[in-house]
Short mmCIF file of C-alpha atoms and ligand atoms in Angstrom, two decimals:
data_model
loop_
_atom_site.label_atom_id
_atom_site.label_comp_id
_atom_site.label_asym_id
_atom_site.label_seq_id
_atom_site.Cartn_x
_atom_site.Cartn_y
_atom_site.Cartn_z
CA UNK A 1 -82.15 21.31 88.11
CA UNK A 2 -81.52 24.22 85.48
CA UNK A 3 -82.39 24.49 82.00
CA UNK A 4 -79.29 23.89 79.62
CA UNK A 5 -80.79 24.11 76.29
CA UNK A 6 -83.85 24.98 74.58
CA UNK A 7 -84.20 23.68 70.60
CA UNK A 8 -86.98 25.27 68.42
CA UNK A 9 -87.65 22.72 65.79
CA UNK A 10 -89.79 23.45 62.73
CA UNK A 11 -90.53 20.48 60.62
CA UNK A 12 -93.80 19.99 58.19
CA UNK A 13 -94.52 16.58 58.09
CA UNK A 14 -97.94 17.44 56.33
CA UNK A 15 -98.38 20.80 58.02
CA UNK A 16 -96.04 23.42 59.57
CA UNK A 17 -95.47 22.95 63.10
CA UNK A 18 -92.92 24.64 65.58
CA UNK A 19 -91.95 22.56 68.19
CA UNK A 20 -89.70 23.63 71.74
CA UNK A 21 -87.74 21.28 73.37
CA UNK A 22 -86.31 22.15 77.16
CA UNK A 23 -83.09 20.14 78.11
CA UNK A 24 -82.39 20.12 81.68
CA UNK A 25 -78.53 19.69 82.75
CA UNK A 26 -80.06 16.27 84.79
CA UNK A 27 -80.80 15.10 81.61
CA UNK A 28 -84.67 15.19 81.89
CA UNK A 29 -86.51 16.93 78.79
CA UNK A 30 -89.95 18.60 77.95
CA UNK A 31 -91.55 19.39 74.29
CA UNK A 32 -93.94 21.56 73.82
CA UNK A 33 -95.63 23.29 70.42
CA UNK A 34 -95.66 26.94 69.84
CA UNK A 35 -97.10 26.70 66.39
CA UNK A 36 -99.55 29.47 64.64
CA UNK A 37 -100.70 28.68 61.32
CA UNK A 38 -99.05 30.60 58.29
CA UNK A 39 -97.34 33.08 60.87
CA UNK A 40 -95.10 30.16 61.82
CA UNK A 41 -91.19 31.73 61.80
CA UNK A 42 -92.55 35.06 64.04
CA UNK A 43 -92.74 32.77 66.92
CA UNK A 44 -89.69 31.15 65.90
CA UNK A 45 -87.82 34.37 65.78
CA UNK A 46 -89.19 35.67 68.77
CA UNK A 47 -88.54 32.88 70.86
CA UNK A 48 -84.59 32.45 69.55
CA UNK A 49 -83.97 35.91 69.84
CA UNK A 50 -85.79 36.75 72.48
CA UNK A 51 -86.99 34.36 75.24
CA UNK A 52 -84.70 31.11 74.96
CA UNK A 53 -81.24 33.44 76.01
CA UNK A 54 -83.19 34.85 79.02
CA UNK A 55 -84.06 31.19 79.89
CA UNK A 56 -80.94 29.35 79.83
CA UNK A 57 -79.81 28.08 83.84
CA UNK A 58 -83.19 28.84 85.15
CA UNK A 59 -85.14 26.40 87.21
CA UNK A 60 -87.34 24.29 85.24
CA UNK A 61 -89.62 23.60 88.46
CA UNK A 62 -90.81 27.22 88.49
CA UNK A 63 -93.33 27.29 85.96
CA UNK A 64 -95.32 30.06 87.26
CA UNK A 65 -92.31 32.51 87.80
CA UNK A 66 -91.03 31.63 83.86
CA UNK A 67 -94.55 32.06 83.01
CA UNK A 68 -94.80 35.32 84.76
CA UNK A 69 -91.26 36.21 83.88
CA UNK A 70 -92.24 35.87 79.44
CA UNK A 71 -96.23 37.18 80.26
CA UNK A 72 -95.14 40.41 82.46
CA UNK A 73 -91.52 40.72 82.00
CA UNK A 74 -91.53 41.58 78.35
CA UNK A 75 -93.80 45.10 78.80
CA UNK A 76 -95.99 43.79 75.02
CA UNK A 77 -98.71 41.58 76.62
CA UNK A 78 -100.56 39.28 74.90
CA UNK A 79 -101.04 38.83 70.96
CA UNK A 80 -100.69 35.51 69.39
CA UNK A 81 -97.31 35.12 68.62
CA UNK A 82 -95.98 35.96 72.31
CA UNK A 83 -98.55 33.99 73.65
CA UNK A 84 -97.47 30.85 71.32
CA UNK A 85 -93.97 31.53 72.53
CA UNK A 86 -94.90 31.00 76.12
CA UNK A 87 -97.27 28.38 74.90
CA UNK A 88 -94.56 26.46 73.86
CA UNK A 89 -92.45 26.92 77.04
CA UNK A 90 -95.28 25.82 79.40
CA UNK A 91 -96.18 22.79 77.64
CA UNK A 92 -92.19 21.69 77.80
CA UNK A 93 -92.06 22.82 81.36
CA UNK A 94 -95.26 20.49 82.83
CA UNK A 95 -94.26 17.63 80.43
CA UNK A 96 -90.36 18.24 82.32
CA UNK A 97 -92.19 19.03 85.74
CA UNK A 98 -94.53 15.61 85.23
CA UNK A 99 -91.73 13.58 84.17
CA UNK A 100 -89.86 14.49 87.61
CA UNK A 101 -92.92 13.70 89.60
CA UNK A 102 -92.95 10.21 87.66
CA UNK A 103 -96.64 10.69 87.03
CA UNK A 104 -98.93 11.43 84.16
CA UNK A 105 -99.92 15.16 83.81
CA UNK A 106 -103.04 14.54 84.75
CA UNK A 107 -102.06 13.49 88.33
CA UNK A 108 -100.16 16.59 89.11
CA UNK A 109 -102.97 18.79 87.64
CA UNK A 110 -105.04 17.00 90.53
CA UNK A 111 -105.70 13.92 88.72
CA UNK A 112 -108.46 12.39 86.89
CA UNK A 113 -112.07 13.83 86.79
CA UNK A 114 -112.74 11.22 84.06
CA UNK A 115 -111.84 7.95 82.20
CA UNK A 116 -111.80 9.49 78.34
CA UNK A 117 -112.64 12.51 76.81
CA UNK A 118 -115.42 13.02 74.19
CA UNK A 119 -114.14 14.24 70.80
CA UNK A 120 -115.97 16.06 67.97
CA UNK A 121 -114.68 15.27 64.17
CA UNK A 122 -115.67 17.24 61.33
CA UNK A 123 -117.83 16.06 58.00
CA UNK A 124 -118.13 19.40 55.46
CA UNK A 125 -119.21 18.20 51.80
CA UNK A 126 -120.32 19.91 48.26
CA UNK A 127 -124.19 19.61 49.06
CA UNK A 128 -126.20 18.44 51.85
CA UNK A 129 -126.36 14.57 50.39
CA UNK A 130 -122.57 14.72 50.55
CA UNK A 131 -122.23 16.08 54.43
CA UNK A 132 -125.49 13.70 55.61
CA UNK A 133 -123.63 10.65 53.87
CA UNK A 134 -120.21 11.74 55.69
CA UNK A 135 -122.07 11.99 58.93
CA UNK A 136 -123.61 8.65 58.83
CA UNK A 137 -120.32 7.33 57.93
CA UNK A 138 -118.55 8.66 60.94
CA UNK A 139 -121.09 7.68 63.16
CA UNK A 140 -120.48 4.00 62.18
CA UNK A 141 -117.03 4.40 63.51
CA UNK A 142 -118.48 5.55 67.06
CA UNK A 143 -118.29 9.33 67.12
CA UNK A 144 -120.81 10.88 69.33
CA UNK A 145 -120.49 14.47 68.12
CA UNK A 146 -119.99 15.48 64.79
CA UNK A 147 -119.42 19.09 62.93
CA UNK A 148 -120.93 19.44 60.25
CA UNK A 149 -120.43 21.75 57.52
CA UNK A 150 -121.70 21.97 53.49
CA UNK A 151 -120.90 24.22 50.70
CA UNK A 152 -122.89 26.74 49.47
CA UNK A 153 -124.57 26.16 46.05
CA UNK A 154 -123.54 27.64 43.11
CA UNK A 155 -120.08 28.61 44.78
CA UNK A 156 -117.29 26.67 45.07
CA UNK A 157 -116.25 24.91 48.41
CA UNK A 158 -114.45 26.91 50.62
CA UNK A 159 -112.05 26.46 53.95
CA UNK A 160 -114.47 24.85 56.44
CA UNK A 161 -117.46 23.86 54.32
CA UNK A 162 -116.94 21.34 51.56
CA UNK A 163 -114.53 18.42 52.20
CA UNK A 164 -110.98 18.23 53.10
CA UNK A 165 -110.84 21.80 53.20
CA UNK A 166 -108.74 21.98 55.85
CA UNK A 167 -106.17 20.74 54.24
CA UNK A 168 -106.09 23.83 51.72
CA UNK A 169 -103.76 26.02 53.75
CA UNK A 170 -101.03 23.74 52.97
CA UNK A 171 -100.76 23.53 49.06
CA UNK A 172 -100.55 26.56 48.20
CA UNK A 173 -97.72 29.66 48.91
CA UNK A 174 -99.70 32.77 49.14
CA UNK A 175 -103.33 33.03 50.55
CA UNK A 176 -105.92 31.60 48.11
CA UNK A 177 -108.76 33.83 47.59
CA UNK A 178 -112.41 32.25 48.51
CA UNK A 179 -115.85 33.21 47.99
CA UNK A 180 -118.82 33.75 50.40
CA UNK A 181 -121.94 34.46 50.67
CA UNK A 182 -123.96 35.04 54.03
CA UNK A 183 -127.34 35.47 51.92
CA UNK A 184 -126.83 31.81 50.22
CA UNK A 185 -125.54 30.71 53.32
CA UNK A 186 -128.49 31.61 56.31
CA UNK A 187 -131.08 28.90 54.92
CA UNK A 188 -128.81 26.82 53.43
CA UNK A 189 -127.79 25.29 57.26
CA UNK A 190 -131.33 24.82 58.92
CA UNK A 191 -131.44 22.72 56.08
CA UNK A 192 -128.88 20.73 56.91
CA UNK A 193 -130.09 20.18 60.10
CA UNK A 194 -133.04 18.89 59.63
CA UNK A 195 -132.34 16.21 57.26
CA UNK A 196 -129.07 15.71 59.23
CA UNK A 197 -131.89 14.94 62.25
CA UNK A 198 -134.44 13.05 60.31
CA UNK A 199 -131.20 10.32 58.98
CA UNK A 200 -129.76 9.91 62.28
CA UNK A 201 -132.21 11.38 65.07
CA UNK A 202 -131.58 12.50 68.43
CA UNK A 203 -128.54 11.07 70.01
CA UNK A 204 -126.31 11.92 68.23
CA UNK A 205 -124.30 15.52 69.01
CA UNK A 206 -124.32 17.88 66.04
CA UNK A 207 -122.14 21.32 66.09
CA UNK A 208 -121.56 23.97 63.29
CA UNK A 209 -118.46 26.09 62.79
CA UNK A 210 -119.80 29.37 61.51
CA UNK A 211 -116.14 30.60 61.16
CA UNK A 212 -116.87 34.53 62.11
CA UNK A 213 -118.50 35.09 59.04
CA UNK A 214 -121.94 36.69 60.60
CA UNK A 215 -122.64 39.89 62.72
CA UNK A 216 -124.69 38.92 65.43
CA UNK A 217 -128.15 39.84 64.31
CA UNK A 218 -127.76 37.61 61.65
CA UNK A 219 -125.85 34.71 64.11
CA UNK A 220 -129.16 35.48 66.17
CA UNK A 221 -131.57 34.77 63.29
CA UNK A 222 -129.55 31.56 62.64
CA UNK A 223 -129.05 30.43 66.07
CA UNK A 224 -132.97 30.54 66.82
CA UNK A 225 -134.02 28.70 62.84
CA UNK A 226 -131.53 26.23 64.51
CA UNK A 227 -133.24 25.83 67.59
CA UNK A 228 -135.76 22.62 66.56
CA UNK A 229 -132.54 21.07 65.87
CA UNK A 230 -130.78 21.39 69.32
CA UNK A 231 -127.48 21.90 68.29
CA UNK A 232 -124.61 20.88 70.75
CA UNK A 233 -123.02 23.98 69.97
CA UNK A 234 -123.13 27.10 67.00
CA UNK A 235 -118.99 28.06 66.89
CA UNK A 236 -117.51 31.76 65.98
CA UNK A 237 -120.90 32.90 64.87
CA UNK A 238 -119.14 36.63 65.13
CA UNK A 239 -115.20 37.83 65.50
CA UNK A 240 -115.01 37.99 68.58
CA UNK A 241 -113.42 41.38 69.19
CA UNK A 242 -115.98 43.09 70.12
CA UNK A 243 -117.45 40.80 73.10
CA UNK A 244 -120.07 42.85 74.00
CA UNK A 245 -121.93 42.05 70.67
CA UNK A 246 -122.90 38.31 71.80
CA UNK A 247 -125.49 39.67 74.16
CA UNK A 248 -127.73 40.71 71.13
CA UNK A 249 -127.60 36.82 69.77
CA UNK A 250 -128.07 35.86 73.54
CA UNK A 251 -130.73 37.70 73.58
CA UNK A 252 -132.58 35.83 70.67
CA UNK A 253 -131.64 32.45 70.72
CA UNK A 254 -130.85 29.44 73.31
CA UNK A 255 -128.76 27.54 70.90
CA UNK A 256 -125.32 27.02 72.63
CA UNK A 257 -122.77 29.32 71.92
CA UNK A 258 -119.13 28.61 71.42
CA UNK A 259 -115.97 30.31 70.82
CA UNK A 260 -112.57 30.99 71.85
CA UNK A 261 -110.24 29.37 69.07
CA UNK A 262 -108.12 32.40 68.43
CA UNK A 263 -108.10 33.92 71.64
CA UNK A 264 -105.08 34.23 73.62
CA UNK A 265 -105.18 35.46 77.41
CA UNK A 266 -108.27 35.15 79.96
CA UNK A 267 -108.85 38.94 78.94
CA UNK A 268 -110.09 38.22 75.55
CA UNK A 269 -112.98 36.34 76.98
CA UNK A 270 -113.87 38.02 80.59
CA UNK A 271 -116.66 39.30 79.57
CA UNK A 272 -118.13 36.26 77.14
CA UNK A 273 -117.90 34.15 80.50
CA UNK A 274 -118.46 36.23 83.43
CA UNK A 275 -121.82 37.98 81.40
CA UNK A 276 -122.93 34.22 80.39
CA UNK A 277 -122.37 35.15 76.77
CA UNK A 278 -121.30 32.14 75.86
CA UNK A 279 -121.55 27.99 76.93
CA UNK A 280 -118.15 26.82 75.57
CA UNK A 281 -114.92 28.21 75.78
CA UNK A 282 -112.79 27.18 72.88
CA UNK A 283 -109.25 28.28 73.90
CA UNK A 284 -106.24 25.53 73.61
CA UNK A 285 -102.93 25.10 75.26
CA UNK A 286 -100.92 26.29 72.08
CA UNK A 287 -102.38 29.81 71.59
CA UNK A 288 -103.96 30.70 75.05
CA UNK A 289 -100.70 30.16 77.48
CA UNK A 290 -99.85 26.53 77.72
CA UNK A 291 -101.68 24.03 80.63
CA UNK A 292 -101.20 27.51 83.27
CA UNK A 293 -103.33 29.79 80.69
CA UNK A 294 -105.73 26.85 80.19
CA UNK A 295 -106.28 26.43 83.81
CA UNK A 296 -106.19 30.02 84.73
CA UNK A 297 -109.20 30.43 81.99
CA UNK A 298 -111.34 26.96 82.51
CA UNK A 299 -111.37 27.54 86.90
CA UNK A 300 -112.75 31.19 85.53
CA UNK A 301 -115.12 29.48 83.25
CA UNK A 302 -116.37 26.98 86.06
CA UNK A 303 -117.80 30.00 88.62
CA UNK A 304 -120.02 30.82 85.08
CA UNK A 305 -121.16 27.47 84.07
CA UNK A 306 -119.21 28.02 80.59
CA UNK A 307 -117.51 24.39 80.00
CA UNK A 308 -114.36 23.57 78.32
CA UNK A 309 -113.84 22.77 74.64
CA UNK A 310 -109.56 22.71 73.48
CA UNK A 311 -109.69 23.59 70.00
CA UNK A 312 -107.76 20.21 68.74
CA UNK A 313 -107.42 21.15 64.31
CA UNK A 314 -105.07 19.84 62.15
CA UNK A 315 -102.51 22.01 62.75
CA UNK A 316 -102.74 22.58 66.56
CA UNK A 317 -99.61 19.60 67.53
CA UNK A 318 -100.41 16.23 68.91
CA UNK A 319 -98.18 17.83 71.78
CA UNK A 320 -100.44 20.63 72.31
CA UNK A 321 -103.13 17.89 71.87
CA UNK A 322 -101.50 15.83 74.65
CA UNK A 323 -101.25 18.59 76.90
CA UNK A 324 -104.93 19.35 76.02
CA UNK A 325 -106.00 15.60 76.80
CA UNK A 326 -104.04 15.83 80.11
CA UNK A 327 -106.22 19.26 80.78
CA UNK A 328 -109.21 17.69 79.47
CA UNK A 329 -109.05 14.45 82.40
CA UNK A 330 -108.48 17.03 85.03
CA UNK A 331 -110.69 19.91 84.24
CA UNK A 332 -114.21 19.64 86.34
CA UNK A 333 -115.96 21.45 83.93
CA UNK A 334 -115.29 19.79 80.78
CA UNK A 335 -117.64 19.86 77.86
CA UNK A 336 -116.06 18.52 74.89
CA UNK A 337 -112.37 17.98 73.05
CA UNK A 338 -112.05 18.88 69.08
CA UNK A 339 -110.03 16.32 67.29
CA UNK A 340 -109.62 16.32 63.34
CA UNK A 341 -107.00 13.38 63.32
CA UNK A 342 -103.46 14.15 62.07
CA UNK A 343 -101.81 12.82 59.12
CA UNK A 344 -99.43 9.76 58.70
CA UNK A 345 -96.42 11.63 58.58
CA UNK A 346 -97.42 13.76 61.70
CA UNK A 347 -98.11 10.70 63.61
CA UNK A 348 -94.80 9.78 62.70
CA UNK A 349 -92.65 12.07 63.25
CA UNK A 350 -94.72 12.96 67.32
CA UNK A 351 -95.21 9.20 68.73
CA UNK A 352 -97.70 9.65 71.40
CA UNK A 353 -99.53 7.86 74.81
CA UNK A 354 -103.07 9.30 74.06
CA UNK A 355 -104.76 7.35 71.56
CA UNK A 356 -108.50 7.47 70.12
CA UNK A 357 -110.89 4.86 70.92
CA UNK A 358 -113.66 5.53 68.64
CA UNK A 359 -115.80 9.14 69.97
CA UNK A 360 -113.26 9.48 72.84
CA UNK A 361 -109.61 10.41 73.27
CA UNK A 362 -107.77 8.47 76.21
CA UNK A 363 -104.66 10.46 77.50
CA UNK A 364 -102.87 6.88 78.24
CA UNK A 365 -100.11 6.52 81.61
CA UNK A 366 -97.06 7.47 80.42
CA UNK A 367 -95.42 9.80 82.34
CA UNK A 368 -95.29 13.73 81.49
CA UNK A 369 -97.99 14.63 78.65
CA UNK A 370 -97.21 11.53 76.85
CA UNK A 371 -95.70 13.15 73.71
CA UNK A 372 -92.21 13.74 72.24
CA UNK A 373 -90.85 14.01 68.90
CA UNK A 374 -88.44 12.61 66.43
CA UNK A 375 -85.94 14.57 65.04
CA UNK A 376 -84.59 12.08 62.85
CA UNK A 377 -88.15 11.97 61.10
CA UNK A 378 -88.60 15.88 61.52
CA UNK A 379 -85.19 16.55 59.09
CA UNK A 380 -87.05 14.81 56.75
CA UNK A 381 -89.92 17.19 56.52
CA UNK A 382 -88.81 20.76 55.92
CA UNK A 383 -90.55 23.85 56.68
CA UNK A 384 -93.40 24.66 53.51
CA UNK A 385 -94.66 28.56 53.68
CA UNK A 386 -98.44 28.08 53.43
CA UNK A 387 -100.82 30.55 54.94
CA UNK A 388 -104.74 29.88 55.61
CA UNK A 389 -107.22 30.88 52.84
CA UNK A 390 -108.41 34.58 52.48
CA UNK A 391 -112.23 35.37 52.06
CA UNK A 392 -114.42 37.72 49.89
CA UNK A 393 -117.89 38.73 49.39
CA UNK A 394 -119.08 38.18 45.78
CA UNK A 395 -118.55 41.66 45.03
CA UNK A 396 -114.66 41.40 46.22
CA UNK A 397 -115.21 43.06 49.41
CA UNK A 398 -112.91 41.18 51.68
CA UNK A 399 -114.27 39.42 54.56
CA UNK A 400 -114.01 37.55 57.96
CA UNK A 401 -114.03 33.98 58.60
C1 GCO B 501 -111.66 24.63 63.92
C2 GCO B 501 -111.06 25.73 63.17
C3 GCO B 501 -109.85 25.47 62.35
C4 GCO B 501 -109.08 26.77 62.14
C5 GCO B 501 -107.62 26.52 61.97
C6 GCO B 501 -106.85 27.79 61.76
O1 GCO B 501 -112.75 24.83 64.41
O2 GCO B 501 -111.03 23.61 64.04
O3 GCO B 501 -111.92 26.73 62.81
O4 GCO B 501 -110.16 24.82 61.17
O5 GCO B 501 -109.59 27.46 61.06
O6 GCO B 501 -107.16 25.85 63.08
O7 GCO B 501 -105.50 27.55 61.79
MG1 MG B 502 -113.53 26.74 64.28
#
């Protein structure tokens, strides 16, 4: 078998996503996503000018070698955009790989650890009513782990806090400028908590999404006022660069730790897993190397006790979220798979095997990962430049998030 075409589609049917789609000259196809949010057309370019021409007539079987071949072959390692690129590859490659096998991804990976996979949704609102209300609400439909987020008073909602602020990004052509504010924003989410737990008690699995807006004495200080709550997890308390810095909040606080959602190779989080700096690793099959990075990072995580968590937003594909699912079944040490839902249109235009059965994902038996896409419904949704939100302090001083 040999690879006789490779088609980079980019279609927004709601958001901006880049899709790859192998051709083999038997016929057989894989899709895979190689989307980054508002940086979309850098991975397009580099994978049209640069990795699709060295790929043509290879041997789709050889995952490994092609993955090898993009990863070491190109002398600049790493980043997000090359790793998307490869991202993209991989995904097609196991879907084509799984599809020749006639079995679900899952079986090839080793097959399945478990029946369905536990999902997180999000609930952010304008004040802490709002979010408990939205909680409550979600609960009824038979989620067992919710995020929830609230907006700071006095400040106007923000990517990640209020509600629907995740859908933001997409309205608007340049960066919109937000507001924050970590004084306001340290009591304001113990508070949360606690009426979150006196509404709907202790079963229930509560996580926060700090967004690397903290340095880690202050992630330290808010992991510990969280402790009487017993958070599931406390996400991207601190950017992540410097990896070190998570053994001061270690140090203070047994609230679970989890991060991981930009990262892109198994270096970027060495030493979070192999130190026990963290509980949850929140890398995803898009951005951290397709189902071979995924693997390569989770069997790392396993020898640490760190447990798996894809990163499953809006605008990570429902391919990358079917190759995630497929992961997620194998992968002994699975914790927990994000999933914000996708719009109509997105559903649409990527018909998909997995399916959501109220707080769990099921990856379904088709074979490959389950996913493809429609091009006829994809030329109806052209590209939209939209880039994420941009944050400052309140004195203008810009800031990370
Ligand atoms: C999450 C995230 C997302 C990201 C988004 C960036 O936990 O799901 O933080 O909301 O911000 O995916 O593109
Ligand atoms: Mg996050």
């Amino acid at each position: 078998m040999k690879i006789k075409e490779i088609r980079v589609i980019v279609a927004s049917p709601g958001r901006n996503f880049v899709t790859v789609k192998i051709i083999t000259d038997e016929g057989l196809y894989g899709v895979g996503d190689a989307t980054v949010n508002g940086r979309e057309k850098a991975v397009v370019a580099y994978l049209e000018d640069h990795v699709i021409p060295c790929l043509i007539g290879r041997d789709p079987m050889r995952i490994e070698d092609i993955w090898q071949y993009l990863y070491k072959g190109a002398y600049w390692r790493r980043g997000p955009i090359t790793m998307a690129a490869i991202s993209g590859i991989d995904i097609a490659l196991w879907d084509i790989k799984a599809k020749a096998a006639n079995m679900p991804l899952y079986q090839l990976l080793g097959g399945a650890s478990r029946d369905k996979i536990m999902i997180y949704q999000h609930v952010g609102g304008r004040d802490i009513e709002e979010t408990v209300e939205g909680v409550v609400a979600l609960r009824e439909k038979g989620l067992v782990a919710i995020r929830a987020q609230v907006s700071i008073p006095g400040l106007p909602p923000i990517y990640g806090t209020g509600p629907s602020t995740d859908q933001s990004a997409m309205v608007q052509t340049l960066p919109v400028e937000e507001v924050w504010s970590t004084h306001k924003y340290l009591p304001l989410v113990p508070k949360l908590f606690e009426r979150l737990r006196d509404t709907v008690g202790w079963d229930l699995h509560l996580l926060h999404d700090v967004h690397h807006r903290l340095t880690p004495i202050e992630a330290a200080r808010l992991g510990r006022d969280l402790e009487p709550y017993r958070l599931f997890w406390l996400e991207d308390a601190v950017p992540a660069e410097l990896q070190e810095g998570f053994r001061l909040i270690r140090q203070h606080t047994t609230t679970p730790l989890a991060l991981g959602e930009i990262f892109n190779t198994i270096y970027d989080c060495q030493q979070l897993i192999s130190e026990q700096l963290i509980d949850y690793i929140r890398v995803t099959s898009v951005h951290a190397g397709g189902v071979t990075g995924l693997r390569r990072i989770f069997d790392f995580a396993a020898i640490y006790h760190v447990r798996s968590a894809c990163h499953g937003p809006m605008d990570v594909s429902p391919i990358a979220m079917g190759a995630n699912v497929h992961v997620d079944r194998w992968v002994p040490n699975f914790g927990i798979q994000e999933f914000s839902g996708y719009l109509e249109a997105t559903h649409e235009m990527f018909p998909h095997a997995w399916e959501q059965q109220g707080g769990y994902l099921v990856t379904g038996e088709a074979i490959g990962h389950g996913v493809d896409i429609d091009e006829k419904v994809a030329a109806k949704y052209p590209y939209k430049q939209a880039y994420l939100p941009i944050a400052r302090a309140e004195d203008g001083t810009l800031w990370s998030w």
